[in-house]
Amino acid sequence: MTDLSCKVLVLGAGPGGYVCAIRCGQSGLDTIIVEKAAPGGTCLNVGCIPSKALIHAAEQFHTARSMADGHSALGIFVAEPTIDMARTVAWKDGVVRQLTGGVSGLLRKAGVRRIDGLGRIVDGKCVEVQTRDGTLRIRCESLVIATGSRPVELPSLPFGGNILSSTEALSLTELPRSLAVVGGGYIGLEIGTAYAKLGVNVSVFEAQPHILPQYDEELSKPVLARLKALGVKVHLRAVAESYDHSTRMLTTRINDQQHQTEAEKVLVTVGRKPVLDEAAVNVLGLDMNGRYLRIDEKCRTSMRGVYAIGDVTGEPMLAHRAMAQGEIVAEILAGHNVAWDKRAMPAVCFTDPELVVVGLLPDQARAEGHDVKASTYSLRANGRALTLERQDGFVRIVHERQTGLVLGIQAVGEGCAEMAGEFSLAIEMCATVTDIAATVHAHPTLGETVQEAALMGLGKALHA
């Protein structure tokens, strides 16, 4: 058994892990990062990036098909398009390889040593790694746990065969005739919408009364309307019970009545859970917050010298949250006195239309005791939205009625994801609706809708 030692050992090279390692390396800390697969974690390899690639390809194909049916408002007509999914997946994989290679290069540039293999914790200062060349023992002064999460498996629908997790759904080289999506959250809807645009017969089954149940129904309504326009069958208050691989029939219970739906493939997206078992995190006996590792404002666990970042620390399971945590831990290990003090954590659903949520929803703000006003501006009155042929959606600013302090900003509509940065900045900078209304926004852009929503909040609407 070979032994190594380092100042900082990062277990997991996902968004949080690799950012932490790079920052540590840039600070001159002797750093080792351990990863069993390609760098970038779920997000880069089998999540965020490949799903957006599939969404883009599906949108291009759907647009081409709409131009072939003779109903293009733009006067553009093309021959009936076809798609080679094997080639599409190869392009998607090429994007992933380019980015994972970039991460590897950044780690080398920062002087981080990378060890490929499965790491298992021995104690708070030691990790054993099963590499291709044998077992390697690494001793460290500080340990950062960044092992990520995996899809939740339903006992009645175990993964395998025609039962897919998001990982397999993003790598199909042939289109199924039909796809049943179990779970109406953002992952299921993103992938389900993409396959619907590729011509697959898609059905969605959500146990709650409306899709995207973590958000209010006003936000999800435009998404639901678009799903129906695409021919997606959406079943609410629906619970999946079993699947027959021989007949390819999914059995569900909807409003206490049993239904059967033909499904060549079934995509299960009912949540994710932290990966702790593979790394033997339990040997440390750390304090837990439910099934997640409990951390403080400095991402410290209950054991001195052991930190945790990313999905293992709980919701929201977002790559950019993990990255922010990784930077904080690196700063602390470099001797700086910093802590988690984020007012805004943007969440983006790349559905159709896109949905962005930053800060408090109206009901959340009221539950916290705020006297709030929600000012909403429709994309139908925005010139740029009209030129994009998509006006289904709105921007909503949640603010205190008396002071105008912005508590939350939400949007649903074409291209709204790119406004998430402005939303977050407004909340982090403690902006008021007056600040936003007085800020010049370029014309014609979708961003003007934010200024218009602020003007509406002040009772000074211009284009409404």
PDB file of N, CA and C in Angstrom, residues 294-344:
ATOM      1  N   ARG A 294     -24.866  17.454   8.573  1.00  0.00           N
ATOM      2  CA  ARG A 294     -25.128  18.756   9.181  1.00  0.00           C
ATOM      3  C   ARG A 294     -23.852  19.599   9.135  1.00  0.00           C
ATOM      4  N   ILE A 295     -23.997  20.838   8.675  1.00  0.00           N
ATOM      5  CA  ILE A 295     -22.853  21.754   8.620  1.00  0.00           C
ATOM      6  C   ILE A 295     -23.252  23.092   9.227  1.00  0.00           C
ATOM      7  N   ASP A 296     -22.240  23.891   9.570  1.00  0.00           N
ATOM      8  CA  ASP A 296     -22.512  25.240  10.066  1.00  0.00           C
ATOM      9  C   ASP A 296     -22.281  26.254   8.952  1.00  0.00           C
ATOM     10  N   GLU A 297     -22.227  27.535   9.304  1.00  0.00           N
ATOM     11  CA  GLU A 297     -22.095  28.585   8.294  1.00  0.00           C
ATOM     12  C   GLU A 297     -20.731  28.592   7.612  1.00  0.00           C
ATOM     13  N   LYS A 298     -19.794  27.796   8.125  1.00  0.00           N
ATOM     14  CA  LYS A 298     -18.475  27.671   7.507  1.00  0.00           C
ATOM     15  C   LYS A 298     -18.295  26.309   6.839  1.00  0.00           C
ATOM     16  N   CYS A 299     -19.394  25.590   6.649  1.00  0.00           N
ATOM     17  CA  CYS A 299     -19.389  24.259   6.027  1.00  0.00           C
ATOM     18  C   CYS A 299     -18.606  23.242   6.837  1.00  0.00           C
ATOM     19  N   ARG A 300     -18.487  23.475   8.155  1.00  0.00           N
ATOM     20  CA  ARG A 300     -17.808  22.527   9.030  1.00  0.00           C
ATOM     21  C   ARG A 300     -18.787  21.474   9.504  1.00  0.00           C
ATOM     22  N   THR A 301     -18.365  20.225   9.516  1.00  0.00           N
ATOM     23  CA  THR A 301     -19.168  19.159  10.106  1.00  0.00           C
ATOM     24  C   THR A 301     -18.905  19.134  11.611  1.00  0.00           C
ATOM     25  N   SER A 302     -19.450  18.141  12.282  1.00  0.00           N
ATOM     26  CA  SER A 302     -19.270  18.032  13.736  1.00  0.00           C
ATOM     27  C   SER A 302     -17.890  17.514  14.129  1.00  0.00           C
ATOM     28  N   MET A 303     -17.054  17.160  13.155  1.00  0.00           N
ATOM     29  CA  MET A 303     -15.688  16.708  13.450  1.00  0.00           C
ATOM     30  C   MET A 303     -14.697  17.773  13.015  1.00  0.00           C
ATOM     31  N   ARG A 304     -13.800  18.132  13.888  1.00  0.00           N
ATOM     32  CA  ARG A 304     -12.797  19.147  13.577  1.00  0.00           C
ATOM     33  C   ARG A 304     -11.969  18.737  12.357  1.00  0.00           C
ATOM     34  N   GLY A 305     -11.807  19.674  11.438  1.00  0.00           N
ATOM     35  CA  GLY A 305     -10.989  19.419  10.260  1.00  0.00           C
ATOM     36  C   GLY A 305     -11.713  18.717   9.128  1.00  0.00           C
ATOM     37  N   VAL A 306     -13.010  18.423   9.307  1.00  0.00           N
ATOM     38  CA  VAL A 306     -13.793  17.752   8.264  1.00  0.00           C
ATOM     39  C   VAL A 306     -14.902  18.699   7.801  1.00  0.00           C
ATOM     40  N   TYR A 307     -14.921  18.976   6.508  1.00  0.00           N
ATOM     41  CA  TYR A 307     -15.899  19.885   5.912  1.00  0.00           C
ATOM     42  C   TYR A 307     -16.782  19.107   4.941  1.00  0.00           C
ATOM     43  N   ALA A 308     -17.944  19.660   4.625  1.00  0.00           N
ATOM     44  CA  ALA A 308     -18.832  19.033   3.646  1.00  0.00           C
ATOM     45  C   ALA A 308     -19.468  20.113   2.788  1.00  0.00           C
ATOM     46  N   ILE A 309     -19.581  19.841   1.488  1.00  0.00           N
ATOM     47  CA  ILE A 309     -20.152  20.805   0.555  1.00  0.00           C
ATOM     48  C   ILE A 309     -21.014  20.073  -0.471  1.00  0.00           C
ATOM     49  N   GLY A 310     -21.923  20.814  -1.081  1.00  0.00           N
ATOM     50  CA  GLY A 310     -22.717  20.265  -2.168  1.00  0.00           C
ATOM     51  C   GLY A 310     -23.914  19.460  -1.717  1.00  0.00           C
ATOM     52  N   ASP A 311     -24.315  18.507  -2.558  1.00  0.00           N
ATOM     53  CA  ASP A 311     -25.559  17.763  -2.344  1.00  0.00           C
ATOM     54  C   ASP A 311     -25.593  16.971  -1.044  1.00  0.00           C
ATOM     55  N   VAL A 312     -24.432  16.591  -0.514  1.00  0.00           N
ATOM     56  CA  VAL A 312     -24.421  15.829   0.741  1.00  0.00           C
ATOM     57  C   VAL A 312     -24.900  16.669   1.914  1.00  0.00           C
ATOM     58  N   THR A 313     -24.984  17.995   1.721  1.00  0.00           N
ATOM     59  CA  THR A 313     -25.409  18.886   2.808  1.00  0.00           C
ATOM     60  C   THR A 313     -26.874  19.282   2.692  1.00  0.00           C
ATOM     61  N   GLY A 314     -27.588  18.762   1.686  1.00  0.00           N
ATOM     62  CA  GLY A 314     -29.025  18.996   1.609  1.00  0.00           C
ATOM     63  C   GLY A 314     -29.445  19.976   0.534  1.00  0.00           C
ATOM     64  N   GLU A 315     -30.718  20.344   0.609  1.00  0.00           N
ATOM     65  CA  GLU A 315     -31.306  21.242  -0.379  1.00  0.00           C
ATOM     66  C   GLU A 315     -30.860  22.690  -0.170  1.00  0.00           C
ATOM     67  N   PRO A 316     -30.861  23.467  -1.255  1.00  0.00           N
ATOM     68  CA  PRO A 316     -31.131  23.046  -2.631  1.00  0.00           C
ATOM     69  C   PRO A 316     -29.930  22.357  -3.268  1.00  0.00           C
ATOM     70  N   MET A 317     -30.196  21.256  -3.964  1.00  0.00           N
ATOM     71  CA  MET A 317     -29.129  20.519  -4.629  1.00  0.00           C
ATOM     72  C   MET A 317     -28.832  21.179  -5.974  1.00  0.00           C
ATOM     73  N   LEU A 318     -28.006  22.192  -5.934  1.00  0.00           N
ATOM     74  CA  LEU A 318     -27.690  22.973  -7.126  1.00  0.00           C
ATOM     75  C   LEU A 318     -26.184  23.083  -7.281  1.00  0.00           C
ATOM     76  N   ALA A 319     -25.716  22.972  -8.512  1.00  0.00           N
ATOM     77  CA  ALA A 319     -24.277  23.019  -8.768  1.00  0.00           C
ATOM     78  C   ALA A 319     -23.674  24.333  -8.299  1.00  0.00           C
ATOM     79  N   HIS A 320     -24.364  25.445  -8.553  1.00  0.00           N
ATOM     80  CA  HIS A 320     -23.791  26.737  -8.176  1.00  0.00           C
ATOM     81  C   HIS A 320     -23.752  26.926  -6.662  1.00  0.00           C
ATOM     82  N   ARG A 321     -24.659  26.296  -5.931  1.00  0.00           N
ATOM     83  CA  ARG A 321     -24.563  26.323  -4.460  1.00  0.00           C
ATOM     84  C   ARG A 321     -23.312  25.573  -4.011  1.00  0.00           C
ATOM     85  N   ALA A 322     -23.083  24.397  -4.604  1.00  0.00           N
ATOM     86  CA  ALA A 322     -21.894  23.622  -4.262  1.00  0.00           C
ATOM     87  C   ALA A 322     -20.621  24.396  -4.570  1.00  0.00           C
ATOM     88  N   MET A 323     -20.599  25.078  -5.706  1.00  0.00           N
ATOM     89  CA  MET A 323     -19.428  25.873  -6.075  1.00  0.00           C
ATOM     90  C   MET A 323     -19.171  26.975  -5.058  1.00  0.00           C
ATOM     91  N   ALA A 324     -20.238  27.661  -4.663  1.00  0.00           N
ATOM     92  CA  ALA A 324     -20.088  28.734  -3.676  1.00  0.00           C
ATOM     93  C   ALA A 324     -19.574  28.193  -2.349  1.00  0.00           C
ATOM     94  N   GLN A 325     -20.091  27.029  -1.936  1.00  0.00           N
ATOM     95  CA  GLN A 325     -19.608  26.400  -0.704  1.00  0.00           C
ATOM     96  C   GLN A 325     -18.141  26.013  -0.839  1.00  0.00           C
ATOM     97  N   GLY A 326     -17.770  25.488  -2.005  1.00  0.00           N
ATOM     98  CA  GLY A 326     -16.383  25.087  -2.228  1.00  0.00           C
ATOM     99  C   GLY A 326     -15.419  26.252  -2.101  1.00  0.00           C
ATOM    100  N   GLU A 327     -15.819  27.404  -2.622  1.00  0.00           N
ATOM    101  CA  GLU A 327     -14.973  28.595  -2.505  1.00  0.00           C
ATOM    102  C   GLU A 327     -14.821  29.031  -1.056  1.00  0.00           C
ATOM    103  N   ILE A 328     -15.906  28.965  -0.304  1.00  0.00           N
ATOM    104  CA  ILE A 328     -15.857  29.376   1.110  1.00  0.00           C
ATOM    105  C   ILE A 328     -14.897  28.480   1.896  1.00  0.00           C
ATOM    106  N   VAL A 329     -15.004  27.170   1.690  1.00  0.00           N
ATOM    107  CA  VAL A 329     -14.124  26.240   2.409  1.00  0.00           C
ATOM    108  C   VAL A 329     -12.662  26.509   2.044  1.00  0.00           C
ATOM    109  N   ALA A 330     -12.390  26.736   0.772  1.00  0.00           N
ATOM    110  CA  ALA A 330     -11.016  27.014   0.350  1.00  0.00           C
ATOM    111  C   ALA A 330     -10.481  28.281   1.008  1.00  0.00           C
ATOM    112  N   GLU A 331     -11.326  29.304   1.097  1.00  0.00           N
ATOM    113  CA  GLU A 331     -10.902  30.552   1.744  1.00  0.00           C
ATOM    114  C   GLU A 331     -10.601  30.316   3.222  1.00  0.00           C
ATOM    115  N   ILE A 332     -11.447  29.519   3.882  1.00  0.00           N
ATOM    116  CA  ILE A 332     -11.229  29.216   5.304  1.00  0.00           C
ATOM    117  C   ILE A 332      -9.911  28.461   5.492  1.00  0.00           C
ATOM    118  N   LEU A 333      -9.674  27.463   4.643  1.00  0.00           N
ATOM    119  CA  LEU A 333      -8.453  26.669   4.754  1.00  0.00           C
ATOM    120  C   LEU A 333      -7.215  27.501   4.446  1.00  0.00           C
ATOM    121  N   ALA A 334      -7.395  28.577   3.689  1.00  0.00           N
ATOM    122  CA  ALA A 334      -6.273  29.481   3.394  1.00  0.00           C
ATOM    123  C   ALA A 334      -6.067  30.512   4.493  1.00  0.00           C
ATOM    124  N   GLY A 335      -6.902  30.440   5.549  1.00  0.00           N
ATOM    125  CA  GLY A 335      -6.704  31.324   6.693  1.00  0.00           C
ATOM    126  C   GLY A 335      -7.581  32.552   6.747  1.00  0.00           C
ATOM    127  N   HIS A 336      -8.568  32.638   5.859  1.00  0.00           N
ATOM    128  CA  HIS A 336      -9.437  33.812   5.828  1.00  0.00           C
ATOM    129  C   HIS A 336     -10.702  33.578   6.665  1.00  0.00           C
ATOM    130  N   ASN A 337     -11.197  34.634   7.262  1.00  0.00           N
ATOM    131  CA  ASN A 337     -12.384  34.543   8.115  1.00  0.00           C
ATOM    132  C   ASN A 337     -13.631  34.846   7.282  1.00  0.00           C
ATOM    133  N   VAL A 338     -14.189  33.818   6.667  1.00  0.00           N
ATOM    134  CA  VAL A 338     -15.380  33.978   5.835  1.00  0.00           C
ATOM    135  C   VAL A 338     -16.439  32.981   6.288  1.00  0.00           C
ATOM    136  N   ALA A 339     -17.675  33.236   5.875  1.00  0.00           N
ATOM    137  CA  ALA A 339     -18.776  32.346   6.230  1.00  0.00           C
ATOM    138  C   ALA A 339     -19.874  32.485   5.189  1.00  0.00           C
ATOM    139  N   TRP A 340     -20.803  31.552   5.196  1.00  0.00           N
ATOM    140  CA  TRP A 340     -21.930  31.565   4.262  1.00  0.00           C
ATOM    141  C   TRP A 340     -22.875  32.703   4.641  1.00  0.00           C
ATOM    142  N   ASP A 341     -23.062  33.630   3.705  1.00  0.00           N
ATOM    143  CA  ASP A 341     -23.944  34.766   3.952  1.00  0.00           C
ATOM    144  C   ASP A 341     -24.603  35.157   2.640  1.00  0.00           C
ATOM    145  N   LYS A 342     -25.320  34.196   2.058  1.00  0.00           N
ATOM    146  CA  LYS A 342     -25.972  34.422   0.768  1.00  0.00           C
ATOM    147  C   LYS A 342     -27.457  34.702   0.977  1.00  0.00           C
ATOM    148  N   ARG A 343     -27.934  35.812   0.417  1.00  0.00           N
ATOM    149  CA  ARG A 343     -29.358  36.138   0.490  1.00  0.00           C
ATOM    150  C   ARG A 343     -30.125  35.515  -0.663  1.00  0.00           C
ATOM    151  N   ALA A 344     -29.440  35.252  -1.766  1.00  0.00           N
ATOM    152  CA  ALA A 344     -30.116  34.774  -2.969  1.00  0.00           C
ATOM    153  C   ALA A 344     -29.470  33.485  -3.477  1.00  0.00           C
TER     154      ALA A 344
END
